RNA sequence: GGGCGCAUAGCUCAGUUGGUUAGAGCGCUGCCUUCACACGGCAGAGGUCAGGGGUUCGAAUCCCUUUGCGCCCA
């Protein structure tokens, strides 16, 4: 037997085996496999500029469990991983790390040295740098960040194929992203349009509906009267939380069924302070129970205003600019003197000024009434979103098209969700979309939109006839590359061309991970082997973004769903059932936990979290996992210590004892349950069943037969026990291998030359044993142990006589275990008598001890 | 406001198509220095299955309802 350490330990085994797997290529994808032999997995590329937390460990472990199971089932597992490095999170991290900010008007500076590399002082003013310099710093930092992530994932034991690695900013990703987009454009699935857009005034970029969230914020209703045109004695009172937008008012609106306002529909009123005349309109989105029941429509205060403006075909009277300030120029029809009081102010400052004016002039009715109301924010933003008109690129997603929406809902039904109820999140989201998917961002670090526009004679872009590159030129950067038929000196010249200055939102690229990871159109045959993927793994919080957008892109490009199964992981909650977050200071570093409890122990905790269920962070569970892994090492050592066993002889010829066959029948049943669980992506169930039989095996079966295995009853009886022990151990090690990859590999290596992770998933030994045969003997053993516990003697204490009373139906089973029971309980004589009751009972006579 | 999920031992959770006395681990209590494991082992105590109603021979499980918690969407 190979070297079994005297004292097996979990400490330090991770690096040793991770290196070995790397050397052996244990998890390398077999590119010669045909599609039916492949199990392909689409995993989330983590945002490398973010923090590493237990949420990553949790959900990535779930994916790995399934990957390892499928690999042991003989599948060629395609399990790539990528980093999501493009986008705003990286920009922010670069700003905070180097103390710089991107200013595209700055010239490029070769060999630029940033003022800091990490922790600039708080009072430091960010140094403006050119876009190319800024992007260089992005590239520099993500390389460092990615190494940290890779180290963690290797330590976690993810069985990913590191050769299939990608990043969302790398050349292949840019090519795939641009190619997919250009095909969307060609088919009319992507288009650009000048339209009202959700806008973050701090990041100065457009934001998609999926990135928007409601936050409860204090506000106040201001009751303001509008004088009716032609009837100075009559007023209409409105309640508004945004009096600063009075200048942008284009209409009032009430519900068509509201009898209070029906007489007024079509009449005009005068906006206080600013004097423009606006009409009273009817629309069913007006809420009669909100405020006074009639609202002002401004261009634009919120998304409902956009709907009203569009459907009621109202004027445009924009007053908020892209920097969030009130525009300098007075809109048409608005009193310039009143407007001058708010021009240049931020909305909150403007509100104070307007309320002051209203109060001074005695217009405001009563005091403002404070309320809490939901306000729309960019999920990363700090000030409320505004709505500005701007030209942006969109991909159709059913938000403006019922047929497409229904198609995408139908696609959702082609995916099996785990757990199933997560499909509701998807459908809820698709049904609630109110516009197409905005993919352009006015930012810097990302995949450039591969489009130029011709400039007309006056130098204005002709947006209707964009210039697109041939696919074989991709990826391109329109700010440096030149469209076919033009020369570089025509850039920005009348009659020349201009590059689209924007980049894609991160989701526009990460929605293509199946294409990117699978080398779509890279002509190496990989894509056809892996697509559509077998499995998408992700957290349930990004169903509306990543899951939905990936289905949308696949639907447009291929007319199929990108994967057959979507496995959703839950969140990690802290022990108080709150979502863990850095701001609450309750985030623990995964690496420390790996060191403290062993990686396998942490994986055990993750594996016990059921699919889709939010799970409490629990170091107690990690302790249990450590105990399990430790026990596996020790019981393996013990089972393998009984001398050589002829593993070539037929199992049925060697394992003859009905007790041994009964145990193996129990293991068979567990193998079936674990297999059923894994086939349904329910790794937690597989773990629970496996763990249960494992502890039973250690505590009961091993204790019962170890004397026989020591040859107390002769060589044949010993051979049956030894072979059964090894058979069971082999199955148990393999059943646990997905969960405890390091400990099982360690223990497996003591008696095999190849990896347990390349071994086949266990199958039933099928010796025809009765799984219940052993139970009566174990029950009797438990009663003997109890008697010794109650007598407060050692479990090794001798028992002079054991009288078992049992129903006659159990006598044969008890006879089968009689000799093992006598040895395990140190029992001199055992009698088995019929019992009147159904239950088994024991009368234990403990032998007198020789007091020394 | 619409939708989804959850409620079982002090804690974390299993409990599959309804079927004997509702299970596990942790924690707690007692015992055992036992030759694989003291990072261990053996045993014990601990439950009105959130409340109410219904279906059924039989309900933690199915139906209705109330309450509480969480999430998604508007």
Tab-separated table of N, CA and C in Angstrom, chain A residues 707-764:
chain	number	residue	atom	x	y	z
A	707	UNK	N	-13.668	-6.563	14.081
A	707	UNK	CA	-13.051	-7.744	14.689
A	707	UNK	C	-12.934	-8.869	13.661
A	708	UNK	N	-14.007	-9.070	12.908
A	708	UNK	CA	-13.974	-10.114	11.871
A	708	UNK	C	-12.922	-9.781	10.811
A	709	UNK	N	-12.816	-8.485	10.480
A	709	UNK	CA	-11.816	-8.081	9.491
A	709	UNK	C	-10.404	-8.353	9.982
A	710	UNK	N	-10.239	-8.368	11.341
A	710	UNK	CA	-8.936	-8.718	11.935
A	710	UNK	C	-8.715	-10.223	11.946
A	711	UNK	N	-9.608	-10.979	11.315
A	711	UNK	CA	-9.504	-12.445	11.197
A	711	UNK	C	-9.858	-13.171	12.479
A	712	UNK	N	-10.696	-12.573	13.306
A	712	UNK	CA	-11.107	-13.270	14.517
A	712	UNK	C	-11.975	-14.477	14.199
A	713	UNK	N	-12.568	-14.503	13.020
A	713	UNK	CA	-13.451	-15.619	12.669
A	713	UNK	C	-12.922	-16.394	11.465
A	714	UNK	N	-11.651	-16.235	11.169
A	714	UNK	CA	-11.071	-17.020	10.091
A	714	UNK	C	-10.908	-16.230	8.815
A	715	UNK	N	-10.096	-16.741	7.891
A	715	UNK	CA	-9.714	-15.988	6.692
A	715	UNK	C	-10.877	-15.720	5.734
A	716	UNK	N	-11.792	-16.633	5.543
A	716	UNK	CA	-12.871	-16.391	4.589
A	716	UNK	C	-13.810	-15.298	5.103
A	717	UNK	N	-14.163	-15.406	6.396
A	717	UNK	CA	-15.023	-14.398	7.000
A	717	UNK	C	-14.341	-13.029	6.950
A	718	UNK	N	-13.041	-13.012	7.188
A	718	UNK	CA	-12.296	-11.762	7.119
A	718	UNK	C	-12.284	-11.224	5.698
A	719	UNK	N	-12.091	-12.094	4.724
A	719	UNK	CA	-12.025	-11.659	3.321
A	719	UNK	C	-13.325	-11.009	2.908
A	720	UNK	N	-14.459	-11.546	3.359
A	720	UNK	CA	-15.759	-10.954	3.025
A	720	UNK	C	-15.852	-9.540	3.578
A	721	UNK	N	-15.462	-9.400	4.850
A	721	UNK	CA	-15.536	-8.079	5.486
A	721	UNK	C	-14.585	-7.099	4.825
A	722	UNK	N	-13.353	-7.528	4.586
A	722	UNK	CA	-12.343	-6.615	4.027
A	722	UNK	C	-12.755	-6.131	2.636
A	723	UNK	N	-13.228	-7.092	1.850
A	723	UNK	CA	-13.620	-6.703	0.489
A	723	UNK	C	-14.839	-5.771	0.523
A	724	UNK	N	-15.782	-6.080	1.416
A	724	UNK	CA	-16.976	-5.227	1.535
A	724	UNK	C	-16.589	-3.829	2.011
A	725	UNK	N	-15.661	-3.780	2.970
A	725	UNK	CA	-15.189	-2.486	3.456
A	725	UNK	C	-14.589	-1.666	2.322
A	726	UNK	N	-13.785	-2.309	1.526
A	726	UNK	CA	-13.127	-1.577	0.434
A	726	UNK	C	-14.125	-1.185	-0.651
A	727	UNK	N	-15.049	-2.100	-0.924
A	727	UNK	CA	-16.064	-1.784	-1.927
A	727	UNK	C	-16.851	-0.531	-1.500
A	728	UNK	N	-17.264	-0.546	-0.251
A	728	UNK	CA	-18.027	0.594	0.266
A	728	UNK	C	-17.169	1.852	0.291
A	729	UNK	N	-15.930	1.710	0.724
A	729	UNK	CA	-15.041	2.869	0.795
A	729	UNK	C	-14.849	3.485	-0.580
A	730	UNK	N	-14.679	2.620	-1.553
A	730	UNK	CA	-14.507	3.123	-2.920
A	730	UNK	C	-15.718	3.946	-3.344
A	731	UNK	N	-16.903	3.418	-3.101
A	731	UNK	CA	-18.119	4.149	-3.467
A	731	UNK	C	-18.240	5.452	-2.680
A	732	UNK	N	-17.978	5.381	-1.381
A	732	UNK	CA	-18.141	6.569	-0.548
A	732	UNK	C	-17.146	7.661	-0.924
A	733	UNK	N	-15.925	7.268	-1.197
A	733	UNK	CA	-14.939	8.281	-1.602
A	733	UNK	C	-15.387	8.968	-2.884
A	734	UNK	N	-15.916	8.176	-3.800
A	734	UNK	CA	-16.345	8.779	-5.065
A	734	UNK	C	-17.615	9.619	-4.891
A	735	UNK	N	-18.527	9.154	-4.034
A	735	UNK	CA	-19.738	9.958	-3.787
A	735	UNK	C	-19.389	11.310	-3.165
A	736	UNK	N	-18.352	11.314	-2.351
A	736	UNK	CA	-17.959	12.556	-1.672
A	736	UNK	C	-17.005	13.405	-2.506
A	737	UNK	N	-16.479	12.833	-3.575
A	737	UNK	CA	-15.429	13.525	-4.336
A	737	UNK	C	-15.852	14.913	-4.828
A	738	UNK	N	-17.086	15.091	-5.331
A	738	UNK	CA	-17.446	16.443	-5.774
A	738	UNK	C	-17.422	17.460	-4.632
A	739	UNK	N	-17.768	17.011	-3.438
A	739	UNK	CA	-17.883	17.934	-2.311
A	739	UNK	C	-16.533	18.201	-1.649
A	740	UNK	N	-15.770	17.127	-1.470
A	740	UNK	CA	-14.500	17.211	-0.763
A	740	UNK	C	-13.377	16.795	-1.710
A	741	UNK	N	-13.125	17.607	-2.737
A	741	UNK	CA	-12.192	17.145	-3.784
A	741	UNK	C	-10.781	16.896	-3.266
A	742	UNK	N	-10.391	17.626	-2.231
A	742	UNK	CA	-9.023	17.475	-1.747
A	742	UNK	C	-8.884	16.252	-0.841
A	743	UNK	N	-9.771	16.130	0.134
A	743	UNK	CA	-9.670	15.001	1.059
A	743	UNK	C	-9.911	13.672	0.340
A	744	UNK	N	-10.857	13.638	-0.581
A	744	UNK	CA	-11.102	12.385	-1.286
A	744	UNK	C	-9.916	12.033	-2.184
A	745	UNK	N	-9.329	13.047	-2.803
A	745	UNK	CA	-8.171	12.766	-3.656
A	745	UNK	C	-7.009	12.224	-2.825
A	746	UNK	N	-6.834	12.835	-1.657
A	746	UNK	CA	-5.778	12.385	-0.749
A	746	UNK	C	-5.992	10.913	-0.378
A	747	UNK	N	-7.187	10.603	0.077
A	747	UNK	CA	-7.462	9.238	0.537
A	747	UNK	C	-7.469	8.246	-0.640
A	748	UNK	N	-7.968	8.702	-1.760
A	748	UNK	CA	-7.998	7.840	-2.961
A	748	UNK	C	-6.566	7.506	-3.407
A	749	UNK	N	-5.694	8.477	-3.241
A	749	UNK	CA	-4.320	8.285	-3.722
A	749	UNK	C	-3.597	7.193	-2.930
A	750	UNK	N	-4.099	6.872	-1.740
A	750	UNK	CA	-3.453	5.838	-0.925
A	750	UNK	C	-3.614	4.453	-1.537
A	751	UNK	N	-4.582	4.322	-2.444
A	751	UNK	CA	-4.749	2.992	-3.043
A	751	UNK	C	-5.031	3.034	-4.542
A	752	UNK	N	-4.798	4.203	-5.165
A	752	UNK	CA	-4.955	4.278	-6.620
A	752	UNK	C	-3.844	5.140	-7.209
A	753	UNK	N	-3.557	4.894	-8.469
A	753	UNK	CA	-2.537	5.674	-9.156
A	753	UNK	C	-3.129	6.850	-9.925
A	754	UNK	N	-4.460	6.830	-10.111
A	754	UNK	CA	-5.081	7.903	-10.894
A	754	UNK	C	-6.050	8.687	-10.013
A	755	UNK	N	-6.486	9.825	-10.540
A	755	UNK	CA	-7.305	10.752	-9.746
A	755	UNK	C	-8.711	10.216	-9.507
A	756	UNK	N	-9.210	10.460	-8.317
A	756	UNK	CA	-10.606	10.107	-8.029
A	756	UNK	C	-11.543	10.925	-8.910
A	757	UNK	N	-11.076	12.099	-9.328
A	757	UNK	CA	-11.925	12.971	-10.129
A	757	UNK	C	-11.997	12.530	-11.587
A	758	UNK	N	-11.131	11.585	-11.939
A	758	UNK	CA	-11.221	10.987	-13.271
A	758	UNK	C	-11.862	9.605	-13.176
A	759	UNK	N	-12.189	9.185	-11.949
A	759	UNK	CA	-12.805	7.869	-11.759
A	759	UNK	C	-14.273	7.915	-12.171
A	760	UNK	N	-14.852	6.740	-12.364
A	760	UNK	CA	-16.257	6.707	-12.756
A	760	UNK	C	-17.145	6.881	-11.534
A	761	UNK	N	-18.284	7.504	-11.746
A	761	UNK	CA	-19.269	7.650	-10.677
A	761	UNK	C	-19.675	6.244	-10.221
A	762	UNK	N	-19.816	6.026	-8.907
A	762	UNK	CA	-20.091	4.664	-8.436
A	762	UNK	C	-21.438	4.131	-8.936
A	763	UNK	N	-21.456	2.834	-9.122
A	763	UNK	CA	-22.707	2.171	-9.485
A	763	UNK	C	-22.975	1.077	-8.452
A	764	UNK	N	-24.191	0.585	-8.456
A	764	UNK	CA	-24.602	-0.398	-7.456
A	764	UNK	C	-23.767	-1.669	-7.569
